[in-house]
Coordinates of C-alpha atoms and ligand atoms in Angstrom, one line a residue:
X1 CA -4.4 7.2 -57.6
X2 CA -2.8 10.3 -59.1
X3 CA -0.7 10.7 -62.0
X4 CA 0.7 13.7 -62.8
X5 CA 2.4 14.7 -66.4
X6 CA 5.0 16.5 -67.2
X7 CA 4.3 20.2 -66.8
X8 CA 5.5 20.9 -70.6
X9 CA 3.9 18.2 -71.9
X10 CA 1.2 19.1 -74.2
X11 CA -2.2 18.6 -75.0
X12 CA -4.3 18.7 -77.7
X13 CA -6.0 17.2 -80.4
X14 CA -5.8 15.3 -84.4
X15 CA -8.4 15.5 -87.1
X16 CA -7.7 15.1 -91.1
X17 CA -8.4 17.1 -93.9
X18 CA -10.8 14.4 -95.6
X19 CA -12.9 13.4 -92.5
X20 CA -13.8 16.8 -91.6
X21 CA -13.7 19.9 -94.1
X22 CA -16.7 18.4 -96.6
X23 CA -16.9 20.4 -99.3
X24 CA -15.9 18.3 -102.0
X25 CA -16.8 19.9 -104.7
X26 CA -15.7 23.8 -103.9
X27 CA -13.3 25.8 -104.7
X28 CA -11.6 23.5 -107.9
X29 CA -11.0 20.9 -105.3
X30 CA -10.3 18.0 -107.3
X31 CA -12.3 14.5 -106.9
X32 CA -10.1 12.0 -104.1
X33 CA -10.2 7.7 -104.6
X34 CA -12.7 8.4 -101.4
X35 CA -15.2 10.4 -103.8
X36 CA -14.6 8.0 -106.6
X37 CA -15.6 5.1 -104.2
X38 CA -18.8 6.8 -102.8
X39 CA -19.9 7.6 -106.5
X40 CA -19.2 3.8 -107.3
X41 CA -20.8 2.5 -104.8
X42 CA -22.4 4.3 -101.6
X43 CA -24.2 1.5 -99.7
X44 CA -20.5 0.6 -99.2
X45 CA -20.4 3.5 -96.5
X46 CA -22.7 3.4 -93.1
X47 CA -26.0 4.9 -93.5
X48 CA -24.8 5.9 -97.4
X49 CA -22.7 8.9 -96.0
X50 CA -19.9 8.8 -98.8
X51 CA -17.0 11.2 -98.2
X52 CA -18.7 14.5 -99.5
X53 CA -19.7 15.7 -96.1
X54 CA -17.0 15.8 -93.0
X55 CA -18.2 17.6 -90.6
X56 CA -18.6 21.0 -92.4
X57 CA -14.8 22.3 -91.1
X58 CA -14.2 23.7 -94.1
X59 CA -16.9 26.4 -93.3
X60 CA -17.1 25.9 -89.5
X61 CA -13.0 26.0 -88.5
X62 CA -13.0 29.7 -86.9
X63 CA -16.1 28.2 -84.2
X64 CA -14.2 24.6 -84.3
X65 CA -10.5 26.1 -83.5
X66 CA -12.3 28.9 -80.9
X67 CA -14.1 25.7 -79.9
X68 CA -10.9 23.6 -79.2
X69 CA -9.2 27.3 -77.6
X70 CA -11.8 27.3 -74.7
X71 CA -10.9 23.6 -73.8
X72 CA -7.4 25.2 -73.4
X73 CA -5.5 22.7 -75.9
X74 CA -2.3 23.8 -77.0
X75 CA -2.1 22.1 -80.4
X76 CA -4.1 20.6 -83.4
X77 CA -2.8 18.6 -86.2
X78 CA -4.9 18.7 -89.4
X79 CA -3.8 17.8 -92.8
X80 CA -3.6 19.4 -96.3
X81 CA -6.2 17.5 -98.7
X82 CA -3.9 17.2 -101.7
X83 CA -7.0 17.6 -104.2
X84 CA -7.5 20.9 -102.6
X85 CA -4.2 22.3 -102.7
X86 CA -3.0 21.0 -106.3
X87 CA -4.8 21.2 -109.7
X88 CA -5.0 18.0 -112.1
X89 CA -1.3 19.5 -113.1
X90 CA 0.2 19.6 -109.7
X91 CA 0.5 23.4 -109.7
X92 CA -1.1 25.4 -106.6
X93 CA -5.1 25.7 -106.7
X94 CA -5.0 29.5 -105.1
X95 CA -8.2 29.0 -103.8
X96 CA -7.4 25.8 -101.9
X97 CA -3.6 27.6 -100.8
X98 CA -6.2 30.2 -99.2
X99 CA -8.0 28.1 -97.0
X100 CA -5.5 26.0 -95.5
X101 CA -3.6 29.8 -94.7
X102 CA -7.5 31.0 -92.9
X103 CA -6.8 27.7 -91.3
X104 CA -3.4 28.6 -90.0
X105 CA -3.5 32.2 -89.4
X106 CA -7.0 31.6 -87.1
X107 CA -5.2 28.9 -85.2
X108 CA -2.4 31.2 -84.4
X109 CA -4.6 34.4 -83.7
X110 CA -6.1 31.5 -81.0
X111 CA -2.9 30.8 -79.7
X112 CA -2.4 27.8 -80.9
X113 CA 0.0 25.8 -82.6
X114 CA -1.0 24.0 -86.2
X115 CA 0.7 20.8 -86.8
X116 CA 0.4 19.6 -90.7
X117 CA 0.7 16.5 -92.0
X118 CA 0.6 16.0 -95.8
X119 CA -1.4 12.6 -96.6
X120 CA -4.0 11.0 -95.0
X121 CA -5.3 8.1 -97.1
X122 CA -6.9 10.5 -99.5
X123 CA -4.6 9.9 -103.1
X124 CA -6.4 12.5 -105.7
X125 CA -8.5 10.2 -107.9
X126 CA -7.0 11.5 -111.4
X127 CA -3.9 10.0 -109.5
X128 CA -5.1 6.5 -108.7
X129 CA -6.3 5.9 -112.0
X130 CA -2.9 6.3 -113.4
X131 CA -2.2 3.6 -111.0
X132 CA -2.2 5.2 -107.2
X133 CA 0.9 4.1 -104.8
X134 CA 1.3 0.9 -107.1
X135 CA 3.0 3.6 -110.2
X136 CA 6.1 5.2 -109.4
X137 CA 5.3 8.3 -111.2
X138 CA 3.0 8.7 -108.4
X139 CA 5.9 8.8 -105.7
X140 CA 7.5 11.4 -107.9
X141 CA 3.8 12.9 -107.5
X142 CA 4.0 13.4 -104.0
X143 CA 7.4 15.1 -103.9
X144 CA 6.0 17.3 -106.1
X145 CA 2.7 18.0 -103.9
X146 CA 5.5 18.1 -100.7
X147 CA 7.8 20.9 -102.4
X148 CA 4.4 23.4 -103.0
X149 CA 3.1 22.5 -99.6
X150 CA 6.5 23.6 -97.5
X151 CA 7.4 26.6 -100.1
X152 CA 3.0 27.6 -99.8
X153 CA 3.1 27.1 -95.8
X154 CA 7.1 26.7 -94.9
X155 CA 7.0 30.1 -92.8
X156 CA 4.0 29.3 -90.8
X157 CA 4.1 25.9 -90.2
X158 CA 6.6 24.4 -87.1
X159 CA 5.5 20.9 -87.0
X160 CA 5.2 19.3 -90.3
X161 CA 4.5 15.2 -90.8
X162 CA 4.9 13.1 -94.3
X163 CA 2.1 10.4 -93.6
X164 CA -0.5 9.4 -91.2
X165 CA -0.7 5.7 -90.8
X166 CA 1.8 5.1 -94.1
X167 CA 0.5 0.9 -93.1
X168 CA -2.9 1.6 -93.6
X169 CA -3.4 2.0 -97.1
X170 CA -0.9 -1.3 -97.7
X171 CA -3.3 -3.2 -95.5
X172 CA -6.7 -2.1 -96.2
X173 CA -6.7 -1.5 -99.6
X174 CA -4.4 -4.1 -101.2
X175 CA -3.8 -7.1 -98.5
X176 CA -7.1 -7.4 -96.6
X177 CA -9.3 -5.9 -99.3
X178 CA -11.5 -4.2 -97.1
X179 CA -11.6 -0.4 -98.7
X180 CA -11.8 0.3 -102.7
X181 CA -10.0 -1.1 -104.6
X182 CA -10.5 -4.6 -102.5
X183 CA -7.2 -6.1 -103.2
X184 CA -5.7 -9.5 -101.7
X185 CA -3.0 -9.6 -102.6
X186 CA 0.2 -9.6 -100.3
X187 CA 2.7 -8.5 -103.2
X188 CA 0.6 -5.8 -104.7
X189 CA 0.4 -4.8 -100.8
X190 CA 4.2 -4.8 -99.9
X191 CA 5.0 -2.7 -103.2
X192 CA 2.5 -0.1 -102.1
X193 CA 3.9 -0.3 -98.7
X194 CA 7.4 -0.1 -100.3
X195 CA 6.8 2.8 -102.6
X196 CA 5.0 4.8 -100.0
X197 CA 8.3 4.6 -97.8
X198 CA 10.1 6.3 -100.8
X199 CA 7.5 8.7 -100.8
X200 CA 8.3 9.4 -97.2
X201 CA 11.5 9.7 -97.9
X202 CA 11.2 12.3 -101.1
X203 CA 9.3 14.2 -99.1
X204 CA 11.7 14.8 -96.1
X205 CA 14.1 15.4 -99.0
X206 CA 11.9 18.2 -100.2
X207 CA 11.4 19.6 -96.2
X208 CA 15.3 19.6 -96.3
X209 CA 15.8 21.4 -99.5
X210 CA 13.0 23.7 -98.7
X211 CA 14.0 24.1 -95.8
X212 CA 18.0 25.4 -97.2
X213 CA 16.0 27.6 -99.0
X214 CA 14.8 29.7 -96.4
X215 CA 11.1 28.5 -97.9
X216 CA 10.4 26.9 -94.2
X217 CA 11.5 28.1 -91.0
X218 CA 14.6 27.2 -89.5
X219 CA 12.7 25.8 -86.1
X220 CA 10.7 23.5 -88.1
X221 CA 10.9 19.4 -87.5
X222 CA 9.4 16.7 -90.1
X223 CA 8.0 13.5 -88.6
X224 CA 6.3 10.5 -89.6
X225 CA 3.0 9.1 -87.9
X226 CA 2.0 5.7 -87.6
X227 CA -0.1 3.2 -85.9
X228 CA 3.3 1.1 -84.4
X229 CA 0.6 -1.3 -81.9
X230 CA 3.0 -3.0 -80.0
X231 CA 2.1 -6.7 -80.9
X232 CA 1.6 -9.7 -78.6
X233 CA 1.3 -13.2 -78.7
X234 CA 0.6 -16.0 -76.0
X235 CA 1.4 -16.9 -73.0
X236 CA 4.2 -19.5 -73.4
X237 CA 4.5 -19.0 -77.0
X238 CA 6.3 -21.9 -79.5
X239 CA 9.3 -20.4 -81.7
X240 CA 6.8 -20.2 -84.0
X241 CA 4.8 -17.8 -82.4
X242 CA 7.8 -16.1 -81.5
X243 CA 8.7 -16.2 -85.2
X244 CA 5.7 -14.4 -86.1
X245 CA 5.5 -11.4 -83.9
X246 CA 9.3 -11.0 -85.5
X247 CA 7.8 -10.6 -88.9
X248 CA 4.3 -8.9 -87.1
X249 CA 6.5 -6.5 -86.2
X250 CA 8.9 -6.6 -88.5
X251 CA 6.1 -5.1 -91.0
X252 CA 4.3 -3.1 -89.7
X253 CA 6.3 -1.3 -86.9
X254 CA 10.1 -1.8 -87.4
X255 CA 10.0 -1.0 -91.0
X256 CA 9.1 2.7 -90.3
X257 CA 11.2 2.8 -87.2
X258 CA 14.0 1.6 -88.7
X259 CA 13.4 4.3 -92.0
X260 CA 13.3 7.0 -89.8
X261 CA 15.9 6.8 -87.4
X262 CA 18.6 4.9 -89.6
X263 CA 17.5 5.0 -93.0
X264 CA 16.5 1.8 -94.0
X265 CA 14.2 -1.1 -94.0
X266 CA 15.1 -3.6 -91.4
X267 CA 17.5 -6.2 -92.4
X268 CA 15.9 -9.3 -90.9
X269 CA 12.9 -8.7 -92.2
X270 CA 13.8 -8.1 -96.1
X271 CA 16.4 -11.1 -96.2
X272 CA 13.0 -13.4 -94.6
X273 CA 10.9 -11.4 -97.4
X274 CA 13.8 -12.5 -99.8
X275 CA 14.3 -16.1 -98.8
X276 CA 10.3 -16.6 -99.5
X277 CA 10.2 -14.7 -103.1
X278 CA 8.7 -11.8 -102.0
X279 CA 11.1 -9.0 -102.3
X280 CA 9.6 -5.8 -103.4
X281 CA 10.0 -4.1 -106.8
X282 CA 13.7 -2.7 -106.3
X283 CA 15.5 0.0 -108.2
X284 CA 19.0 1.4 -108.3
X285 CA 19.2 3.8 -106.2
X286 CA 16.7 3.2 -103.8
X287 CA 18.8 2.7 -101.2
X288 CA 20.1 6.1 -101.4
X289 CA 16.4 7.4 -101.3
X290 CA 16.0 5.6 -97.8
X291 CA 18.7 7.4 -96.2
X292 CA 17.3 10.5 -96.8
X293 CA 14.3 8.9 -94.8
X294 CA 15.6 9.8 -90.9
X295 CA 13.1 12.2 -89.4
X296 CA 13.4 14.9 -86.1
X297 CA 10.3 12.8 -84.1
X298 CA 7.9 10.5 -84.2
X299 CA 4.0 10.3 -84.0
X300 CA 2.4 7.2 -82.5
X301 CA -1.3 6.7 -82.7
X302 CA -2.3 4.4 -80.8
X303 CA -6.0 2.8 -80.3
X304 CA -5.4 -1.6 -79.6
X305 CA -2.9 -3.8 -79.6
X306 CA -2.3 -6.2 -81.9
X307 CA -2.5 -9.8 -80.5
X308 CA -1.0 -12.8 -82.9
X309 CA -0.3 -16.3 -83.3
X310 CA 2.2 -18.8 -85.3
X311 CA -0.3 -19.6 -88.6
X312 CA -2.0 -22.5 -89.3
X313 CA -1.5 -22.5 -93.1
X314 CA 2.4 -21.3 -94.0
X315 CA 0.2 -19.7 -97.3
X316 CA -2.2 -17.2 -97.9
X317 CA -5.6 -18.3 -100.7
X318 CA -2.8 -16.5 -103.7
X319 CA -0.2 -18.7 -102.4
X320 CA 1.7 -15.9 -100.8
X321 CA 3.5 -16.3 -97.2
X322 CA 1.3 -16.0 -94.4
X323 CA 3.4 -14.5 -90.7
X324 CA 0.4 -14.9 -88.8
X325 CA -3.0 -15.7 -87.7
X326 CA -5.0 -13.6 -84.8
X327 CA -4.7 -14.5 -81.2
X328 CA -7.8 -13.7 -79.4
X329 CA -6.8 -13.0 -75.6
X330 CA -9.4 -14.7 -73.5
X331 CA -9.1 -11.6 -70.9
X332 CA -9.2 -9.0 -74.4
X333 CA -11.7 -6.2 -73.0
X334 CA -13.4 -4.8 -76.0
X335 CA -15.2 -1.8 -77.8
X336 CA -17.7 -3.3 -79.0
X337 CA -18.6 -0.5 -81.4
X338 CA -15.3 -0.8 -83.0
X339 CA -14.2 -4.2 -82.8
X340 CA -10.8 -3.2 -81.0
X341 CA -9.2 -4.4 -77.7
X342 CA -9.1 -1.8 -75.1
X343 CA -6.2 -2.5 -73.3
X344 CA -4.0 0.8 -72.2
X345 CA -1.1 -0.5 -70.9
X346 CA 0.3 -1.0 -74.8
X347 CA 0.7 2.8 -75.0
X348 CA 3.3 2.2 -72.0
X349 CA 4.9 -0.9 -73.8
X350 CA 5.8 1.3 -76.8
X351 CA 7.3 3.9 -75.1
X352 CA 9.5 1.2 -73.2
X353 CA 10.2 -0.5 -76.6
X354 CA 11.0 3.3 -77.5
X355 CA 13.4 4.0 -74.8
X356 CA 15.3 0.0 -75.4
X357 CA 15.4 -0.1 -78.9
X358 CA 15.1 3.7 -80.7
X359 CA 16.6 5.6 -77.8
X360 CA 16.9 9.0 -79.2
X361 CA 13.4 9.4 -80.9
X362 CA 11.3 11.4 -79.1
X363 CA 7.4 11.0 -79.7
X364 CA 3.9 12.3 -78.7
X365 CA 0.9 10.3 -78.9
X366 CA -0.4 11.6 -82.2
X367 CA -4.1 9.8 -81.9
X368 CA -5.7 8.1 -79.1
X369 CA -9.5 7.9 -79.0
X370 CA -12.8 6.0 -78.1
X371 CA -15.6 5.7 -80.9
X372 CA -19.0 4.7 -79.4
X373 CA -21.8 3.9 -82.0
X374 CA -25.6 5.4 -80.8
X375 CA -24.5 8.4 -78.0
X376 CA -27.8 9.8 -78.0
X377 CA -28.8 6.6 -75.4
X378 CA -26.6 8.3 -72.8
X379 CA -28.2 12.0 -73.0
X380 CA -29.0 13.4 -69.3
X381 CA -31.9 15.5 -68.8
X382 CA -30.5 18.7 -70.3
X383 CA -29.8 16.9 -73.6
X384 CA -25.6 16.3 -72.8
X385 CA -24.2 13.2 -74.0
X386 CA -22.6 11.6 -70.6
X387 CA -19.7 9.9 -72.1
X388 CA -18.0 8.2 -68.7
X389 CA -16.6 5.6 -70.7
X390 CA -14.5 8.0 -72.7
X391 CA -13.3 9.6 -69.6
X392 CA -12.5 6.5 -68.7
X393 CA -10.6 5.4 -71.6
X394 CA -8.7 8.5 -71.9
X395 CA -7.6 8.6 -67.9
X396 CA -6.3 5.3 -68.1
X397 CA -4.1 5.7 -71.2
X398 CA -2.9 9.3 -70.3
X399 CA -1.8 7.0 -66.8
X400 CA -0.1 5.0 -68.8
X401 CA 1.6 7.7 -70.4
X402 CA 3.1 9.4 -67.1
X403 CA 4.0 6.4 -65.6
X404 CA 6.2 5.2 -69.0
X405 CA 7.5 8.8 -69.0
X406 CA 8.5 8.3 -65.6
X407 CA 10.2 5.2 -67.0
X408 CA 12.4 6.9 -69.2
X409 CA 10.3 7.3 -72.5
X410 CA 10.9 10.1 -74.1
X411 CA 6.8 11.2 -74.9
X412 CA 6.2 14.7 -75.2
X413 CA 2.5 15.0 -75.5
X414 CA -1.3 14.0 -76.6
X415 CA -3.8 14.8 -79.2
X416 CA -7.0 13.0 -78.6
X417 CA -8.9 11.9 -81.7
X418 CA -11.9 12.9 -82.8
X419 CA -11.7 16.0 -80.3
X420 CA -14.9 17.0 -82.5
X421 CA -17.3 14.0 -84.4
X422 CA -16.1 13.4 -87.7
X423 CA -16.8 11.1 -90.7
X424 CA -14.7 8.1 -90.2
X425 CA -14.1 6.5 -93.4
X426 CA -17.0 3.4 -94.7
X427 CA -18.2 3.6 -91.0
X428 CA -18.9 7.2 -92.3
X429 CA -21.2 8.9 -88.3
X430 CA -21.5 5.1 -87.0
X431 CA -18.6 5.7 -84.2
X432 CA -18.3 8.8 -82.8
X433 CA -15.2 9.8 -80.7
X434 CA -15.6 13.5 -80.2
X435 CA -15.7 15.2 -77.1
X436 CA -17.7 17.7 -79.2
X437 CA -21.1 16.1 -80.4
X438 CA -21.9 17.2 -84.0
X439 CA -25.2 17.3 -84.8
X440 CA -26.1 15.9 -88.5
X441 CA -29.8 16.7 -88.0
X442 CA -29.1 20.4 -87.1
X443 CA -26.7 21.5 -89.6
X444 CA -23.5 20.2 -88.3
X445 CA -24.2 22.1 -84.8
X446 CA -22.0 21.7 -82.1
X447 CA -22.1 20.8 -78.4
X448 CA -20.1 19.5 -75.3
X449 CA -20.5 16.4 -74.1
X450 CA -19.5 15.7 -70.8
X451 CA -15.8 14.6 -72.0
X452 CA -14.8 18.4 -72.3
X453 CA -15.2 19.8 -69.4
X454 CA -13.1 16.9 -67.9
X455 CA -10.6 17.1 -70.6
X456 CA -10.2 21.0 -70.0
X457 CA -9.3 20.2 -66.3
X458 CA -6.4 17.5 -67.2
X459 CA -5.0 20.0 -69.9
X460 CA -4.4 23.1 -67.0
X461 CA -3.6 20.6 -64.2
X462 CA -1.8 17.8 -66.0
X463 CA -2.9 15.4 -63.8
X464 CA -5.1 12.5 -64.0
X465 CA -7.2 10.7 -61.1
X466 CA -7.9 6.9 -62.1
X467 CA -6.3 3.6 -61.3
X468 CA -4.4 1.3 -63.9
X469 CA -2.8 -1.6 -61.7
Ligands
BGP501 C1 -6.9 6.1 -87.4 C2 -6.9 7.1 -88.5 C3 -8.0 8.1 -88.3 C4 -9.3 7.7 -87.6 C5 -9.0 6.7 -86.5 C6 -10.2 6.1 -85.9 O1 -6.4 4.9 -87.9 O2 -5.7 7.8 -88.6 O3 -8.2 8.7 -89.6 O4 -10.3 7.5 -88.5 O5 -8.1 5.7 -86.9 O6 -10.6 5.0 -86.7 P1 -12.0 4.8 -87.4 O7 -12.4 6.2 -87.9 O8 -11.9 3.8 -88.5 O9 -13.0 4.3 -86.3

């Protein structure tokens, strides 16, 4: 079956600053909490590949953006590395201000359009020794590192973004200790969560001002990106079950949703967090710092669902309220690579939840990808990695996509993930989403896989050939 997109819709592609430039060490870039890690301890990352390396943007972008040109995207979003642009004393670090400008001005001499987004995971290490998200000082931090960014870039940049994946850090570093520092524990993780929202917010503050200032241009939009999975429970689910994707959600979509588009955390969910104890660190005045949180659109990246149950135990091993437990879907169809559910048709929930509750955000789909571990297995004769399954992957959720814009959400575009191999945090090369193959062997060479050729059809005739019902 056909499904045809929205002839303005557009198409293009996401990477970050920290997973692809490398260069660590150049141009008085300071050291990140990702460099810290990989000294501490490398066998933490796959095949010891700590964060040093990316995949050589930093000297490669003119081949990379001509590279992304010839598949006829429209659009790339990227981020800043805050330990390139500032020094240790938050003041600009010329030599980092340069490259990100090489970056913009090529991408515009390509036709293109740069999108910029501010913070992806990678707090400067000087930074998270004086106590990372967890210090208010550091919120004040970020504003700072905001304000340079939009006065250094204000005039180029259109498309500007606060955060990618604001959740992530909460989760994976303090909650479910899986990246340095290793942290369980669900308070330490809500007040992380809590003062990265105020960051958000500062920072739109500073677009705004900067903005009044005539330092950015008067077309520009701030947004917020996020992984908002659309979670589901069971089939004929108790009120407890039904009680936890409240909370599910609650957390980890609604609180952003709610931020941006009315300027505060949602109600339901900090009374419940107040009832049990576990109200984050407050101060006057905060809720005057949330208003200035609403943003012009929305990013949404989406990869799985998220598929939950009532919990067995009401408490977590610290004692703190537990909301839920993992549902595993007996008809879940998985990458295996990854560990995550495959299952499109959430990309078209969201935008309906979009359209019921959040009417007048528009969004794009700000990541969407497929990482596959070993690629060389599925070389043809002439050496091309034949990646059908990524085709497949992507068809299915760019159906999705039409058929919920037909629906009434308000979606106004793509950018796969991964467009070119990158490191990808502790799994460093293990899962590789490009539709560019880098070569580590051959000094970060390039080449097609099959993917690109078929992405460069859907971009110039918008339409995809698959079958999703
Ligand atoms: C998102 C992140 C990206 C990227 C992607 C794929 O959550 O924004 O930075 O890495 O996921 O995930 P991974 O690299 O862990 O396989």
């Amino acid at each position: 079956m056909k499904y045809q997109l929205p002839k303005d819709f557009f198409l293009g592609a996401a990477m970050s600053g920290p997973q692809t430039e490398g260069a660590y060490n150049k141009d008085g870039r300071q050291r990140s909490i990702w460099d810290m890690w990989s000294d501490l301890s490398i066998s933490d990352f796959y095949n010891k590949v700590g964060s040093y390396v990316g995949n050589n943007f930093y000297e490669n972008y003119e081949e990379d953006i001509k590279l992304m040109k010839s598949l006829h995207l429209d659009s790339f979003r990227t981020s800043i590395q805050w330990t390139r642009l500032l020094d240790e004393n938050g003041k600009i670090n010329p030599l980092g201000a340069a490259f990100y400008h090489k970056v913009i001005a090529c991408a515009k001499d390509n036709q293109m359009e740069p999108f910029m987004n501010l913070y992806h995971f990678d707090m400067p290490e000087a930074l998270y020794l004086r106590g990372g998200w967890e210090n208010r000082e550091v919120v004040e931090a970020y504003a700072n590192y905001a304000r340079q960014a939009f006065r250094e870039f204000g005039r180029e940049i259109k498309y500007w973004f606060t955060f990618n994946e604001p959740i992530v850090e909460p989760d994976q570093r303090y909650r479910n200790g899986v990246w340095y520092p290793f942290i369980r524990d669900a308070r330490r993780g809500l007040n992380v969560q809590y003062n990265i929202s105020l960051a958000h917010c500062l920072g739109v503050e500073e677009f705004h001002r900067a903005k009044s200032k005539g330092f950015v241009r008067d077309d520009a939009k701030i947004g917020l990106i996020n992984c908002f999975a659309p979670p589901y429970t069971r089939e004929n689910p108790t009120p407890e079950d039904l009680e936890a994707l409240r909370m599910e959600d609650g957390i980890n979509n609604r609180w952003w949703l709610d931020l941006v588009t009315k300027g505060q955390l949602p109600e339901d969910v900090m009374n419940t967090l107040k009832d049990l104890g576990m109200t984050p660190d407050r101060r006057p005045g905060d809720e005057t710092i949330f208003q200035l949180g609403k943003v012009d659109w929305l990013g949404f990246n989406y990869y799985h669902p998220s598929r939950i149950q009532a919990p067995r135990e009401k408490t977590d091993e610290m004692g703190y309220p537990k909301f839920s437990d993992p549902y595993h879907w007996p008809e879940a169809k998985m990458n295996v690579y990854r560990g995550w559910e495959i299952y499109p048709k959430g990309i078209y929930d969201f935008g309906m939840k979009m359209k019921r509750e959040y009417p007048d955000l528009k969004f794009f789909v700000s990541e969407n990808g497929m990482g596959v571990e070993r690629e060389g297995r599925f070389r043809d004769k002439n050496g091309q990695i034949q990646d059908d399954y990524r085709i497949q992957f992507v068809s299915q959720h760019l159906a999705w996509i039409a058929k919920a814009i037909e629906d009434g959400a308000q979606c106004l575009g793509y950018h796969y993930w991964g467009l070119i191999d990158n490191w990808s945090w502790s799994n460093a090369f293990k899962n590789r989403y490009g539709f560019i193959e880098v070569d580590l062997m051959d000094n970060y060479k390039r080449h097609f896989k099959k993917s690109a050729s078929w992405f460069r059809e859907v971009v110039d005739s918008k339409a995809i050939d698959t079958n999703i019902e």
